[in-house]
GROMACS .gro file of C-alpha atoms in nm:
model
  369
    1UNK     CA    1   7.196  16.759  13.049
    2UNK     CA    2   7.469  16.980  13.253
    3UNK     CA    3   7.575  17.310  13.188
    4UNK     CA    4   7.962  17.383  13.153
    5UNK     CA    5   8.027  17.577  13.469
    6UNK     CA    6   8.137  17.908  13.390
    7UNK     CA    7   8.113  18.115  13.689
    8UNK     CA    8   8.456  18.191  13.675
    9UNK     CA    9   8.569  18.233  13.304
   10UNK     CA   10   8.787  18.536  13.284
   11UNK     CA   11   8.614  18.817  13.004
   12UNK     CA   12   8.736  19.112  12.872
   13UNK     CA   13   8.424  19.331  12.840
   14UNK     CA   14   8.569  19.445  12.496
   15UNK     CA   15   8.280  19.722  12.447
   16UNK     CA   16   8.101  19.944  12.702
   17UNK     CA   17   8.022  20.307  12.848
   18UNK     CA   18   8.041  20.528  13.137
   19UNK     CA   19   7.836  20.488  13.415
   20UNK     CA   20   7.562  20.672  13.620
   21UNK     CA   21   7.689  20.730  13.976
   22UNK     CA   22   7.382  21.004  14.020
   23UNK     CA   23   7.066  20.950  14.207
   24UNK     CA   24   6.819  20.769  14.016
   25UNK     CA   25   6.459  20.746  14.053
   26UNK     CA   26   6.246  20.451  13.975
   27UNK     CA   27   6.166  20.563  13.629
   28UNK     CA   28   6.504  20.710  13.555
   29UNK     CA   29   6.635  20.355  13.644
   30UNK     CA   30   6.401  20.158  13.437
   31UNK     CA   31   6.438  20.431  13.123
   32UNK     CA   32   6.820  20.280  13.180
   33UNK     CA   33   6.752  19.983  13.127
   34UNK     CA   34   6.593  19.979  12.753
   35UNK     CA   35   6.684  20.150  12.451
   36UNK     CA   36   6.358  20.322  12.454
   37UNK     CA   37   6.397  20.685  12.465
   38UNK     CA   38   6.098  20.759  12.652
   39UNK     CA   39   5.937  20.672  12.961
   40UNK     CA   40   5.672  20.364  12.927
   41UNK     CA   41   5.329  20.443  12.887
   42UNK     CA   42   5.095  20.454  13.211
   43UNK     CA   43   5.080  20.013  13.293
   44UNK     CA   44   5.394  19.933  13.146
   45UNK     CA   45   5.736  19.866  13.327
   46UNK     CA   46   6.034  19.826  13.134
   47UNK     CA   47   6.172  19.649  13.369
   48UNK     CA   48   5.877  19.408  13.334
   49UNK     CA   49   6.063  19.183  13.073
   50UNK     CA   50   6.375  18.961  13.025
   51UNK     CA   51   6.628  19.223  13.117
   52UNK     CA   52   6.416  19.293  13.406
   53UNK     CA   53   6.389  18.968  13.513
   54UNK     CA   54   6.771  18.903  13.503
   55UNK     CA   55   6.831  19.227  13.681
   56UNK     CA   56   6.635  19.081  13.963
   57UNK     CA   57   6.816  18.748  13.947
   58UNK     CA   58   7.157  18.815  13.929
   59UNK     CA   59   7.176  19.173  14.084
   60UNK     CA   60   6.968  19.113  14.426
   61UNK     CA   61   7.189  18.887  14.593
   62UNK     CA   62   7.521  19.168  14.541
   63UNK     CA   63   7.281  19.415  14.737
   64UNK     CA   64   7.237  19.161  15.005
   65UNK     CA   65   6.858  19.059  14.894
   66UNK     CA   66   6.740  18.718  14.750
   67UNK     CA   67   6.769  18.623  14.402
   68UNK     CA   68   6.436  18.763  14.214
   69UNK     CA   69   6.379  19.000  14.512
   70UNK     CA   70   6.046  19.281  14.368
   71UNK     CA   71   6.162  19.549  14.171
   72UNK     CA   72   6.064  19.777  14.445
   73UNK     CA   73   6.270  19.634  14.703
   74UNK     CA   74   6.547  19.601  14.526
   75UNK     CA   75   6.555  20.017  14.431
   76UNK     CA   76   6.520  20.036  14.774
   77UNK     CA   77   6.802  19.859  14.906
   78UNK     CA   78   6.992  20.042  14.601
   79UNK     CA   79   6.841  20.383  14.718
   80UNK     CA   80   6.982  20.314  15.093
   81UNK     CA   81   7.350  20.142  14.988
   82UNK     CA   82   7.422  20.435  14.761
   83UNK     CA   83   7.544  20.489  14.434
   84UNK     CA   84   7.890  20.440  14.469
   85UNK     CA   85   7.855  20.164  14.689
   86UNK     CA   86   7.616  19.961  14.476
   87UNK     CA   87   7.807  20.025  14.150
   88UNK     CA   88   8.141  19.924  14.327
   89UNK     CA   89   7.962  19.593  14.444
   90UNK     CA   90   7.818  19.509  14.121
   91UNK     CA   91   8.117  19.579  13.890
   92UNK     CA   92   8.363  19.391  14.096
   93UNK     CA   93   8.072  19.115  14.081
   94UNK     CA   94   8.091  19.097  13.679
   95UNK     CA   95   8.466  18.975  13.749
   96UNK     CA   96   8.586  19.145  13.413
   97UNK     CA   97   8.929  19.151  13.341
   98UNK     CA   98   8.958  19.438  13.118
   99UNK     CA   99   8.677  19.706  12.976
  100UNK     CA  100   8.734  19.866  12.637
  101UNK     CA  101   8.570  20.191  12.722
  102UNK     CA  102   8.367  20.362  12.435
  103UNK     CA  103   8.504  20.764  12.422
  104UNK     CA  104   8.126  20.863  12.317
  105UNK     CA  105   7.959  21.193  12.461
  106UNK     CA  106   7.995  21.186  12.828
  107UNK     CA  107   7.616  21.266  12.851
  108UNK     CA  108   7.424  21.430  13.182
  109UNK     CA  109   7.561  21.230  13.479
  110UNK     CA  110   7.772  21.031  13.368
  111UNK     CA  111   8.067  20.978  13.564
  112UNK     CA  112   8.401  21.019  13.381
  113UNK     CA  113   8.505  20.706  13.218
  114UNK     CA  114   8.824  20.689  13.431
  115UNK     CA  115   8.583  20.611  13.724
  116UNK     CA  116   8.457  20.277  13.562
  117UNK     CA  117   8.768  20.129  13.575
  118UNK     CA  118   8.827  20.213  13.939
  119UNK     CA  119   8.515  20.060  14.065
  120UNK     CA  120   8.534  19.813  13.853
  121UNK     CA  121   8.900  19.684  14.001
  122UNK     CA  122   8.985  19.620  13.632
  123UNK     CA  123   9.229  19.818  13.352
  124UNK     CA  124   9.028  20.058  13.093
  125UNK     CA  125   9.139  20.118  12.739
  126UNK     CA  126   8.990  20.350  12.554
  127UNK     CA  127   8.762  20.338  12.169
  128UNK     CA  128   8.788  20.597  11.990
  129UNK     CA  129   8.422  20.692  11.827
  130UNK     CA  130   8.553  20.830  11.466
  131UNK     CA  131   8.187  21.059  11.415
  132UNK     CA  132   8.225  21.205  11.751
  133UNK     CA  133   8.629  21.324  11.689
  134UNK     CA  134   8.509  21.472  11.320
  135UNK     CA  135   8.287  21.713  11.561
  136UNK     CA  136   8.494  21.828  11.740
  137UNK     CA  137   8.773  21.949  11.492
  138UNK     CA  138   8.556  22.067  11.228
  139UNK     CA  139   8.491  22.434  11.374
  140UNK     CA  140   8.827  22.477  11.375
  141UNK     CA  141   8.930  22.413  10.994
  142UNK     CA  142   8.782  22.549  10.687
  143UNK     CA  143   8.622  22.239  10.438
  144UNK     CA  144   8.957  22.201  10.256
  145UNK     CA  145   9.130  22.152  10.611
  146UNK     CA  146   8.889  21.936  10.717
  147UNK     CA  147   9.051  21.546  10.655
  148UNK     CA  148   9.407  21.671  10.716
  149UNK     CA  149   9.279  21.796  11.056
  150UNK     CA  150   9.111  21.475  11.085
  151UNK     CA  151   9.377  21.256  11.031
  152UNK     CA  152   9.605  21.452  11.278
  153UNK     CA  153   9.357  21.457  11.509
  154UNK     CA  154   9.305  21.066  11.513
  155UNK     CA  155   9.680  21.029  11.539
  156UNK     CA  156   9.662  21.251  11.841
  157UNK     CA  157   9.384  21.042  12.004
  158UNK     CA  158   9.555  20.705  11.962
  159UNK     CA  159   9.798  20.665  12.212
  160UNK     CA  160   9.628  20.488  12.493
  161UNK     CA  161   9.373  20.322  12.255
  162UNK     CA  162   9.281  19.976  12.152
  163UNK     CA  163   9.061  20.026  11.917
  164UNK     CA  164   8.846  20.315  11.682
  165UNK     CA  165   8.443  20.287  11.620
  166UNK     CA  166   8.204  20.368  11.410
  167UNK     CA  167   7.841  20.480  11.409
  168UNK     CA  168   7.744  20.536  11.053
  169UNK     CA  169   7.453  20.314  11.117
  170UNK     CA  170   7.308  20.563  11.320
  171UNK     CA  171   7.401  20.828  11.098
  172UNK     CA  172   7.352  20.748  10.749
  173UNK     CA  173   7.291  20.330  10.757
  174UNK     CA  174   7.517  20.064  10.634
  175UNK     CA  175   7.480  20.074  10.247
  176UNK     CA  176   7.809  20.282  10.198
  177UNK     CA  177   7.994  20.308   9.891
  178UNK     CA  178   8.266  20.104   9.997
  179UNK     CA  179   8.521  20.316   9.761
  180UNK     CA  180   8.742  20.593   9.911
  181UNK     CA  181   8.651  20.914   9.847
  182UNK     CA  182   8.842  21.137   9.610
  183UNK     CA  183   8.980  21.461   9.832
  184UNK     CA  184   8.784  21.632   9.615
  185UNK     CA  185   8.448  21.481   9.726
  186UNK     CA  186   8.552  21.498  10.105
  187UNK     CA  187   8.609  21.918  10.032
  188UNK     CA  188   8.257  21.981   9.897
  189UNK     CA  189   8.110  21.719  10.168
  190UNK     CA  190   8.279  21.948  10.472
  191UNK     CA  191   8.171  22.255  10.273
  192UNK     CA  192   7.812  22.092  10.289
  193UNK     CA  193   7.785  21.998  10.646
  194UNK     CA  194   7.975  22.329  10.695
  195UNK     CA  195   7.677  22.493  10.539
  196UNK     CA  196   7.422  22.294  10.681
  197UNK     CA  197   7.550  22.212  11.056
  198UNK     CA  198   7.415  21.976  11.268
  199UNK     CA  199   7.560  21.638  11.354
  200UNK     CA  200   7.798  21.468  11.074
  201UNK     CA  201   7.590  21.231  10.813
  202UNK     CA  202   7.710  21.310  10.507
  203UNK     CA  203   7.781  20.966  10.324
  204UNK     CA  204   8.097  21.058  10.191
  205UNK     CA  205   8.216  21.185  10.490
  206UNK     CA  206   8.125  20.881  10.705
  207UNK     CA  207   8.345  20.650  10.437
  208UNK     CA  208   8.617  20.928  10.467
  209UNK     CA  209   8.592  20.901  10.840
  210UNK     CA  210   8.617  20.482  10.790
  211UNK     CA  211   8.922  20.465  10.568
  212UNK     CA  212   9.131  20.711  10.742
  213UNK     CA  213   9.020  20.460  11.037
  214UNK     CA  214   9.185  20.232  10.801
  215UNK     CA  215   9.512  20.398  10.750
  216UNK     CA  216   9.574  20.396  11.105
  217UNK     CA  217   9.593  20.051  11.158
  218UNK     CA  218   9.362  19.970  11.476
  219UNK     CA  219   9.067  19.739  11.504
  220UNK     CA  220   8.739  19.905  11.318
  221UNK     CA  221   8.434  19.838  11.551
  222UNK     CA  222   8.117  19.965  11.365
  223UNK     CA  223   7.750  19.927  11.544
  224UNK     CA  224   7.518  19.692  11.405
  225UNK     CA  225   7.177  19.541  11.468
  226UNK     CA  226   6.982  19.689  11.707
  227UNK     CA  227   6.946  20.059  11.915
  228UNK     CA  228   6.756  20.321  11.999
  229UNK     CA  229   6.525  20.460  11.760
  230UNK     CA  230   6.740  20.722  11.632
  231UNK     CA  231   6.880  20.457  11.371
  232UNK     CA  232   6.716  20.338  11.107
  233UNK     CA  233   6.685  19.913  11.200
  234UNK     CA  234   6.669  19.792  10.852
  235UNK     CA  235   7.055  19.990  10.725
  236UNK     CA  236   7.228  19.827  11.025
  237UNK     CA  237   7.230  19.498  10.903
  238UNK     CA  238   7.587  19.387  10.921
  239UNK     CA  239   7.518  19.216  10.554
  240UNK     CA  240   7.530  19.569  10.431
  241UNK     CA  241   7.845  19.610  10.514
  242UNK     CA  242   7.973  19.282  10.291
  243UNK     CA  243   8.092  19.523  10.021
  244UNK     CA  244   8.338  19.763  10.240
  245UNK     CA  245   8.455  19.411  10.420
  246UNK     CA  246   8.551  19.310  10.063
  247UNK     CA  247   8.728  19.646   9.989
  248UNK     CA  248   8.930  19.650  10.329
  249UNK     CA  249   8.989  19.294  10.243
  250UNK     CA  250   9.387  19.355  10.195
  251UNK     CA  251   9.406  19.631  10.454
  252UNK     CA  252   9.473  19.430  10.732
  253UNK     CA  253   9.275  19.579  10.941
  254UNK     CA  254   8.989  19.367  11.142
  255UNK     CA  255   8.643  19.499  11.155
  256UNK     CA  256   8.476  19.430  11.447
  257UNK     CA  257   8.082  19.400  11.453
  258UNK     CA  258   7.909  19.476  11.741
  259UNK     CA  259   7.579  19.405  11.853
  260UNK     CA  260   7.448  19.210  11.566
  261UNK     CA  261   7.086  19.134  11.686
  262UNK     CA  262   6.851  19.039  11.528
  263UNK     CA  263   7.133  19.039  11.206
  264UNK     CA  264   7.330  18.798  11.427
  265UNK     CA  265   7.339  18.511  11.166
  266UNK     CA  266   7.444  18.729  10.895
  267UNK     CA  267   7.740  18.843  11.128
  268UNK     CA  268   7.821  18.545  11.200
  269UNK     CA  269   7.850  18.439  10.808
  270UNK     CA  270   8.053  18.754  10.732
  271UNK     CA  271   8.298  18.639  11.029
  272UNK     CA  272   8.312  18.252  10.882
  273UNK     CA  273   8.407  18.431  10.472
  274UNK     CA  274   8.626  18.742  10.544
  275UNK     CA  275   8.948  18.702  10.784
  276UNK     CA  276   8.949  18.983  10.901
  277UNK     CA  277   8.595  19.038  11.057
  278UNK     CA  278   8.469  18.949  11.366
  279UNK     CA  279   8.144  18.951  11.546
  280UNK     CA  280   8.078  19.060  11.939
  281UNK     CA  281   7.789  19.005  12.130
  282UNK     CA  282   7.777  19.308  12.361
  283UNK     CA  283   7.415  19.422  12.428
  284UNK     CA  284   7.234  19.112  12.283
  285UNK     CA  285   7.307  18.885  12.578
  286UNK     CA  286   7.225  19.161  12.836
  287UNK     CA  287   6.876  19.213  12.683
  288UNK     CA  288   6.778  18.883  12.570
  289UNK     CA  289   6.789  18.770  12.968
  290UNK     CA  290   6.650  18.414  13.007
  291UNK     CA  291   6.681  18.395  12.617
  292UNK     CA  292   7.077  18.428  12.598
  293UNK     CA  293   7.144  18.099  12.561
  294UNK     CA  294   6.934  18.049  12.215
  295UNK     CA  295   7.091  18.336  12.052
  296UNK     CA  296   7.449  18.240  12.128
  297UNK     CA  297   7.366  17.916  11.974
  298UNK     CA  298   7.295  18.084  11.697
  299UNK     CA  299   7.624  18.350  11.670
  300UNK     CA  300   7.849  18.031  11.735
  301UNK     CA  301   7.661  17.821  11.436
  302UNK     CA  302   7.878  17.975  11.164
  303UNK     CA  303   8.143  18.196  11.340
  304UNK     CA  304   8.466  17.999  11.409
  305UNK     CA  305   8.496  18.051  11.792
  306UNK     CA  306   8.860  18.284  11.712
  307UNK     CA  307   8.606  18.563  11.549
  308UNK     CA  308   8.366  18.561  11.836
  309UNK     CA  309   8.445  18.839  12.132
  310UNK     CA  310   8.219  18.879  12.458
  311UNK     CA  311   8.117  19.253  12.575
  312UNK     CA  312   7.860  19.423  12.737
  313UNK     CA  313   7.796  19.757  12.577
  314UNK     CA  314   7.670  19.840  12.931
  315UNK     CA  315   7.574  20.240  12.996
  316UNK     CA  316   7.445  20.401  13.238
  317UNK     CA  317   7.367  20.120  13.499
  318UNK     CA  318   7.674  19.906  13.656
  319UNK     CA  319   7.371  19.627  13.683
  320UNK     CA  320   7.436  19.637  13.289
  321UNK     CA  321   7.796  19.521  13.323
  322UNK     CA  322   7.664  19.237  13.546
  323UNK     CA  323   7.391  19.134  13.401
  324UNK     CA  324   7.547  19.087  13.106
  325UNK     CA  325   7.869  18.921  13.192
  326UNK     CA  326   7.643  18.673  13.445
  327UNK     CA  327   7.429  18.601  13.119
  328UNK     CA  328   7.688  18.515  12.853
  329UNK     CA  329   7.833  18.268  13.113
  330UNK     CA  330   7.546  18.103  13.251
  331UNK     CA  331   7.404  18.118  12.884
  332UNK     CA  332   7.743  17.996  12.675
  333UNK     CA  333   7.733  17.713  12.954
  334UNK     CA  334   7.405  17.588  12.883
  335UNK     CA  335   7.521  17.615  12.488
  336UNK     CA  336   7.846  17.375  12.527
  337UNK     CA  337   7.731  17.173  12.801
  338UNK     CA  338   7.411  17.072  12.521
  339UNK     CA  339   7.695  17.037  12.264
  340UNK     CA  340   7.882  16.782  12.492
  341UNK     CA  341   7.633  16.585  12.629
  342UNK     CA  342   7.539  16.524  12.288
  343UNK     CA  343   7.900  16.456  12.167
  344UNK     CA  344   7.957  16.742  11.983
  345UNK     CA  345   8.242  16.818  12.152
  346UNK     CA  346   8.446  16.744  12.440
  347UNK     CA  347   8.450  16.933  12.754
  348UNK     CA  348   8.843  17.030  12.716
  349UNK     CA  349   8.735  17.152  12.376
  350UNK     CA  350   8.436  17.334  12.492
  351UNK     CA  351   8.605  17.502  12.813
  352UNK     CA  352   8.867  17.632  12.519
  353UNK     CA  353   8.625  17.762  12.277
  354UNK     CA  354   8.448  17.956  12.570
  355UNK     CA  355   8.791  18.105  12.730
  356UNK     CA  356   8.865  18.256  12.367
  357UNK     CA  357   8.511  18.368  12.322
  358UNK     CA  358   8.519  18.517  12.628
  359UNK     CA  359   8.855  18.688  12.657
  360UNK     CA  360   9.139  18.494  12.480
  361UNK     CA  361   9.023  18.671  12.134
  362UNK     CA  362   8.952  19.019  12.254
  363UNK     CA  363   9.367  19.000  12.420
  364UNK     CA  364   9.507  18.880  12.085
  365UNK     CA  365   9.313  19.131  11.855
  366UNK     CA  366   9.327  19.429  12.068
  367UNK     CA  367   9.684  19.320  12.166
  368UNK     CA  368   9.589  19.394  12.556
  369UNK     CA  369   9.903  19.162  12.663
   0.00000   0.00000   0.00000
C-alpha cells in the first residue's frame, strides 16, 4: 500500500501567528513547542513526544543535519545558524502559498507579523481577533458607546483582511445564547465589564462581538477543541456551537472551525449538515506527529472534502509552520493512497480532494484570487 505523493501540494496555511526571531534557550524552545504554560517538571522533555519526534524528522535535514538528528544537536546547529537564518530556511521549506496571519497580541518577542511573510517568501493576510479589537476601543467610549465604537472600529480594521476570529471559547466557552442581544443588554454588559475590568468575558458581549462579526460579511473563524489551559476543554466543543450555526444559518456568512481536536468528529458532522460551516485542521496535525494520518481519516469521514481547509496555527517557532505543513502531506497521503489501493477512490479523484483540502478551499472562501 503506497502513499499519494504529496511533497509538493500547494497549501494555504489559512491560520497561524507571529514568530519568535529572539534567542531561545533549550527550555524556552521546548515550552514552544506545547501548549503547556509551564516548564516540564524535573525528567520530562516536551519535546520527548510526537511533536518532538517530527521536529527532529522533518526539521534536521533544513539545518543541514540528518533526519532524527538528538534534540541537543539539533539546538545546536539552530543556536550557531541563527535565528533569522533558521526561520528563513524552515519557512521557505513548508512551501506555503499564502498565511492567514492571526492579528492576536504581539506577545514578548515576537517579531511583527509583517516579518512572517517575508521569510516565509509567501503573501500574508491578516484575521482579525474580534475579543482583542473590543479591548482596545473600550477605554475610549462610555458603555452606551461601546457597540457603535465597535462596529466602526471593525469596519476600520477590514481592509486588508480575509477573515475575523473568535475566542469565546477561551473566554466564556461555547454554550452561547445564539440570539442577538438587545442594545439594551450590550449597554449594561459594557457598563459591567466597565465596572469590573479585566479582559472581555461577558456572555452577552462575546455574542454581540459575533453578530456584528456577522453584519460585516467575512468568514467567522472561532477556536475549538483543544489549547492551553486557560480554556475550559469541555465548552470548546464545536457541537456547542450547533445552535448559533443554526441562527447564522441565513446570514451567509461561513463559520470556520478551527482546531477541532479531540471534537474533530463532531466538526466534521456540523460541516456535512450546515452549508455554511467548515472545519480546519490547524494545530491538530502539527501535534499529533506520527499520528496525523489517523486523525485526518477521521475529519475527512463526514466532512465533504469542499468544507475541509489545511493550516498550521503555528506560533512562536517557524519549525511549527513546517512541521505541520510536512505532516498534513505526508499524513493526507498515507489517508488517500489507503483509500485507493482499496478502491475507494481513484488517484485523479484523490489528488483533487487533497489540492482543495489543502489550498483550493481556503482561495475560494477567503476569496485570496
Amino acid at each position: 500500500m503506497s502513499p499519494l505523493d504529496l511533497s509538493a501540494l500547494p497549501l494555504v496555511d489559512a491560520h497561524c501567528h507571529a514568530i519568535t526571531t529572539a534567542p531561545l534557550d533549550d527550555a524556552a524552545f521546548a515550552l514552544w513547542c506545547t501548549e503547556a504554560d509551564d516548564p516540564a517538571p524535573e525528567g520530562v522533555s516536551y519535546l520527548d513526544g510526537q511533536l518532538g519526534w517530527a521536529l527532529r524528522r522533518w526539521c534536521a535535514p533544513v539545518l543541514d543535519l540528518p533526519s532524527h538528528a538528538p534534540v541537543a544537536e539539533y539546538l545546536r546547529r539552530r543556536r550557531r545558524l541563527g535565528a533569522d537564518e533558521a526561520a528563513a530556511r524552515l519557512l521557505r521549506a513548508a512551501n506555503l502559498s499564502a498565511l492567514l496571519v492571526d492579528t492576536g497580541p504581539v506577545l514578548g518577542g515576537l517579531a511583527d507579523h509583517a516579518v512572517l511573510g517575508t521569510l516565509a517568501g509567501a503573501p500574508t493576510r491578516w484575521v482579525i481577533r474580534l475579543e482583542l479589537l473590543a479591548e482596545q476601543i473600550a477605554p475610549g467610549c462610555d458603555a452606551a458607546g461601546f457597540a457603535p465604537a465597535f462596529a466602526t472600529a471593525l469596519r476600520e480594521a477590514l481592509p486588508g483582511a480575509v477573515a475575523v476570529k473568535s475566542i469565546a471559547a477561551y473566554r466564556h466557552g461555547l454554550h452561547l445564547d445564539p440570539a442577538r442581544p438587545q442594545p439594551h443588554e450590550v449597554t449594561a454588559a459594557a457598563a459591567r465589564w466597565q465596572r469590573d475590568g479585566g479582559r472581555l468575558a461577558d456572555p452577552v458581549l462575546l455574542r454581540h462581538l459575533l453578530w456584528t462579526a456577522v453584519d460585516a460579511g467575512l468568514p467567522i473563524q472561532l477556536h475549538t477543541g483543544w489549547g492551553d489551559r486557560d480554556q475550559p476543554l469541555a465548552r470548546a466543543d464545536p457541537a456547542l456551537l450547533q445552535p448559533f450555526c443554526e441562527a447564522t444559518l441565513g446570514a451567509g456568512v461561513p463559520l470556520v472551525l478551527l482546531h477541532c481536536y479531540p471534537f474533530h468528529r463532531q466538526a466534521g458532522w456540523l460541516a456535512q449538515v450546515y452549508p455554511h460551516v467548515y472545519a480546519d485542521v490547524g494545530l491538530t496535525v502539527t501535534h499529533l506527529g506520527g499520528r496525523a494520518a489517523a486523525v485526518l481519516g477521521e475529519f475527512l469521514e463526514l466532512a465533504p472534502f469542499g468544507k475541509l481547509l489545511y493550516s498550521s496555527d503555528a506560533i512562536g517557532l517557524p519549525e511549527l509552520y513546517l512541521v505541520g505543513a510536512a505532516q498534513f502531506r505526508h499524513g493526507l497521503g498515507r489517508v488517500l493512497g489507503a483509500l485507493v489501493a482499496d478502491g475507494a477512490v481513484t488517484a485523479a479523484d484523490a489528488v483533487q480532494a487533497a489540492e482543495r483540502i489543502g489550498a483550493g478551499n481556503a482561495a475560494r472562501l477567503y476569496h485570496l484570487s
